[in-house]
Short mmCIF file of C-alpha atoms in Angstrom, two decimals:
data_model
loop_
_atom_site.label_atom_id
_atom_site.label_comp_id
_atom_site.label_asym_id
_atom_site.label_seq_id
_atom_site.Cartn_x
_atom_site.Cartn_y
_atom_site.Cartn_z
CA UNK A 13 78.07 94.12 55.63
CA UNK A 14 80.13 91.19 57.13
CA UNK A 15 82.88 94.00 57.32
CA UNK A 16 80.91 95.95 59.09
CA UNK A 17 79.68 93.45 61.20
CA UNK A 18 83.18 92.09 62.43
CA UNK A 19 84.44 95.40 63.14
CA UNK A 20 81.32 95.75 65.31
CA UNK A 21 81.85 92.96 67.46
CA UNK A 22 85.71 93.47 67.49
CA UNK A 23 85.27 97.24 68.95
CA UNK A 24 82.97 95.84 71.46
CA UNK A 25 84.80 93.02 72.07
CA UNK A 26 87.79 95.28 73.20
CA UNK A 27 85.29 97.91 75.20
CA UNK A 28 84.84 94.76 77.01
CA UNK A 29 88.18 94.21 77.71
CA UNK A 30 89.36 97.72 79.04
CA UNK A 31 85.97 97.49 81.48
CA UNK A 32 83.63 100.21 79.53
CA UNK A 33 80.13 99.24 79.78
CA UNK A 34 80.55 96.91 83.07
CA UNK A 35 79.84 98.72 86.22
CA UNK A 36 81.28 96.15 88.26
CA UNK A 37 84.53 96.03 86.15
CA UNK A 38 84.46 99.88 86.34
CA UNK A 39 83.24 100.38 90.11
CA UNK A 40 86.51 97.84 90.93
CA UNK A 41 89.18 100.33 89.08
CA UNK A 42 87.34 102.91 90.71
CA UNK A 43 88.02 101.77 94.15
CA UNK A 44 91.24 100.32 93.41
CA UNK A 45 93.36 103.43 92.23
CA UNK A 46 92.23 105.02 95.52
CA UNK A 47 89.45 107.39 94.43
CA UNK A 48 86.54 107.64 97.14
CA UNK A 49 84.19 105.15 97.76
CA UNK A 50 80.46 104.51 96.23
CA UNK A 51 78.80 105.36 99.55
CA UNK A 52 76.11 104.45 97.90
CA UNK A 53 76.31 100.89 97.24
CA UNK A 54 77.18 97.90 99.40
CA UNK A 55 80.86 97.81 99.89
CA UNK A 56 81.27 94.25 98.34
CA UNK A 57 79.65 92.80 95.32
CA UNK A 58 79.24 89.23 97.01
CA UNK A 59 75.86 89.16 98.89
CA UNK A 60 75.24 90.22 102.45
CA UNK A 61 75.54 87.42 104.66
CA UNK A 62 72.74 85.18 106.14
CA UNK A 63 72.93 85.28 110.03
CA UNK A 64 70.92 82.64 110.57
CA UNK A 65 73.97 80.24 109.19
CA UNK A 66 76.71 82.05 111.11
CA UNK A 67 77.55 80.95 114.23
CA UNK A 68 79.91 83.08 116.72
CA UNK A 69 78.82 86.77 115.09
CA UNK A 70 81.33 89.48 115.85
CA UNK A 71 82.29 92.62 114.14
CA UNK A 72 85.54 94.19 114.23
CA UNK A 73 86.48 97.75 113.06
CA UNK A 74 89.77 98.60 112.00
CA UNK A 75 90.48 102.73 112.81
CA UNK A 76 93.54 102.01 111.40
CA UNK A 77 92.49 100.14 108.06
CA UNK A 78 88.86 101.78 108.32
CA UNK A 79 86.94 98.95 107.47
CA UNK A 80 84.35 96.92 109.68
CA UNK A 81 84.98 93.28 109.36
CA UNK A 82 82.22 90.67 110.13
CA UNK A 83 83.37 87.64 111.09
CA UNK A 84 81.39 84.23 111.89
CA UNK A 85 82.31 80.60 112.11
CA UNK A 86 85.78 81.41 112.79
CA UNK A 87 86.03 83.61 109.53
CA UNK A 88 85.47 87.31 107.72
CA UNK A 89 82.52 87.06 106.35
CA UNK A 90 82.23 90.25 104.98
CA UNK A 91 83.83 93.90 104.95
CA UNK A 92 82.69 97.02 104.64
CA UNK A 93 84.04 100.70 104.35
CA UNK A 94 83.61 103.32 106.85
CA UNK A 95 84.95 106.50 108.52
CA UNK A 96 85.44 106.75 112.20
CA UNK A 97 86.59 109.42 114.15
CA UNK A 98 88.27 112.61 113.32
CA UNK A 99 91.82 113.22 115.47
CA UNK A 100 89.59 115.64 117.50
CA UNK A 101 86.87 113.17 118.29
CA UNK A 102 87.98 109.73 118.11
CA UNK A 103 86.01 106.52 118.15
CA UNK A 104 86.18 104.44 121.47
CA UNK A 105 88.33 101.45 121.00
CA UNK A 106 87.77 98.50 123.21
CA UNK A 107 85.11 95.82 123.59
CA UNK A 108 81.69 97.31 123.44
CA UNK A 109 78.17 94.86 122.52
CA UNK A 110 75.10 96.51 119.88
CA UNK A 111 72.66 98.00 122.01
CA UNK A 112 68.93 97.75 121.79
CA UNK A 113 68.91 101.10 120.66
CA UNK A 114 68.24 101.63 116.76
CA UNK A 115 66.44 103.64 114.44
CA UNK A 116 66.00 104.86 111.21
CA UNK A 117 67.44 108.75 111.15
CA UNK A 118 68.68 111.10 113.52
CA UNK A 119 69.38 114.76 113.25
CA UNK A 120 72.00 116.26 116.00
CA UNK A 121 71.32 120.16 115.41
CA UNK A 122 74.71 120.96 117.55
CA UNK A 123 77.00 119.25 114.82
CA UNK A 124 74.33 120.33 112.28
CA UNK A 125 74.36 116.75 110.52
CA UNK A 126 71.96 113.37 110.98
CA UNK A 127 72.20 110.26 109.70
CA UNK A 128 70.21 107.33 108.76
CA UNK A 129 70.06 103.46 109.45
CA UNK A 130 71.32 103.67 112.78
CA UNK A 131 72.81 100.51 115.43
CA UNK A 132 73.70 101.84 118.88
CA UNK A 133 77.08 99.95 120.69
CA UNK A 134 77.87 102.38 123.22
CA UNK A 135 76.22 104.84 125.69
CA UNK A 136 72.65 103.86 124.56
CA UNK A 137 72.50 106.16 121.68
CA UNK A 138 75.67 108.50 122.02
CA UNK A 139 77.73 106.02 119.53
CA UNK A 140 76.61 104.45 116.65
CA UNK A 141 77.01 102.25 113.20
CA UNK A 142 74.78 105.01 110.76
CA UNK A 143 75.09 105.95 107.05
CA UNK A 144 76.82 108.70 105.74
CA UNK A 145 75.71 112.26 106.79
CA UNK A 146 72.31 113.74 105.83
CA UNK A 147 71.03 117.21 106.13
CA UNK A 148 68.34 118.70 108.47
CA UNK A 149 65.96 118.09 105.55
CA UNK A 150 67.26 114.54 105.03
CA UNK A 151 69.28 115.14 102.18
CA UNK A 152 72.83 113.43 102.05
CA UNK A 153 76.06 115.48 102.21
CA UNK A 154 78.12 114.83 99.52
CA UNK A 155 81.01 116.33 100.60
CA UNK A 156 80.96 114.42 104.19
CA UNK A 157 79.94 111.39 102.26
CA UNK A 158 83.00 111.13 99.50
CA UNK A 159 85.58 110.66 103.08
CA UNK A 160 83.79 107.69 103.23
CA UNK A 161 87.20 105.36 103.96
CA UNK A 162 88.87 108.17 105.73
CA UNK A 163 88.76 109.25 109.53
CA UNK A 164 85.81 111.82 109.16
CA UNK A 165 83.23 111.03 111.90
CA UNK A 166 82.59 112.81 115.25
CA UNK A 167 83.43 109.31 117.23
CA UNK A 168 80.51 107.12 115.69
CA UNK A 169 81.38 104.52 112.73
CA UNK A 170 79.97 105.60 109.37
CA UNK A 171 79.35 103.05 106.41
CA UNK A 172 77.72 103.56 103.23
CA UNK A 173 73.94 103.82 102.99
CA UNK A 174 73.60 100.26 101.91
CA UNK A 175 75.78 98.84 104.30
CA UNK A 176 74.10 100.75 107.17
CA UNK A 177 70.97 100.01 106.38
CA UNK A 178 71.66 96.06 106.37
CA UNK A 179 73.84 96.61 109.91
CA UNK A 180 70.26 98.51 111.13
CA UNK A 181 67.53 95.21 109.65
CA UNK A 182 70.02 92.62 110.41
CA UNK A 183 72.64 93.17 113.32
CA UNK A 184 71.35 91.12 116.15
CA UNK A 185 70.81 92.72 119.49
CA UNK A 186 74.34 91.58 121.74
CA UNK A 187 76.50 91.15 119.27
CA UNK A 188 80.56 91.77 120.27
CA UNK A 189 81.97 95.36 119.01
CA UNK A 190 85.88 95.42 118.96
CA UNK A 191 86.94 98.77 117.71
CA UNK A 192 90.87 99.39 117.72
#
């Protein structure tokens, strides 16, 4: 029994070790050998920040990188994935501000994909922080979703369902857009 008992604890001791059974552990190989990202999820594990203690809110989003950096009190405070846009539609670069405009899903029947969670920084509407792709019905498009991390958008700035619908409860109305 003792035998049995050791060799237990030593064969989970060593699951432990190589990551099985620890999402986090797992979910970090996962996105560090390149694979696509959990559009899913938030794109950190650290909390979302509290904007109430950040002072000088900004958000900058790296085409190049394709990440969205928030930065306050003179620092990143958090990053997220995202897709921007394709060679054929690129996202606006320059120095835009988040619009009053938001909402909760969209459906654009001329690209035949919608969206959900959606922040408005430029032409009242036209361009937009959103989640992933969703169908007519609502349904998210797995396909559009796993280029999550990769230029994939029609111009707007895609992040994962998590992170979109934070941007859409907590992004304050005015806050400073640099896209390049």
């Amino acid at each position: 029994m003792i035998f049995s008992t050791l060799a237990i604890t030593a064969v989970i001791g060593l699951a432990l070790l190589a990551g099985f059974g620890s999402r986090k552990t797992t979910y970090a190989k996962y996105k560090a050998i390149g694979s696509t990202v959990n559009w899913h999820d938030p794109s950190e594990s650290q909390p979302y920040p509290n904007l109430k203690k950040e002072s000088n809110l900004w958000i900058y989003v790296s085409t190049k990188k394709q990440r969205v950096y928030l930065h306050g009190n003179g620092q990143v405070i958090y990053k997220m994935y995202c897709s921007t846009g394709e060679a054929s539609s690129p996202t606006p670069k320059g120095t835009f501000h988040i619009q009053a405009q938001r909402g909760k899903s969209f459906y654009n029947a001329a690209s035949g994909e919608g969206a959900n969670y959606w922040v408005s920084w430029l032409d009242h509407g036209v361009y937009l922080f959103h989640s992933v792709p969703v169908t007519k019905t609502g349904q998210y498009i797995p396909s559009q979703a796993e280029k999550l991390g990769t230029p994939a958008s029609h111009g707007c700035v895609r992040l994962t369902v998590a992170d979109a619908y934070w941007m859409y409860k907590n992004i304050p109305y005015g806050t400073k857009v640099v896209i390049k």
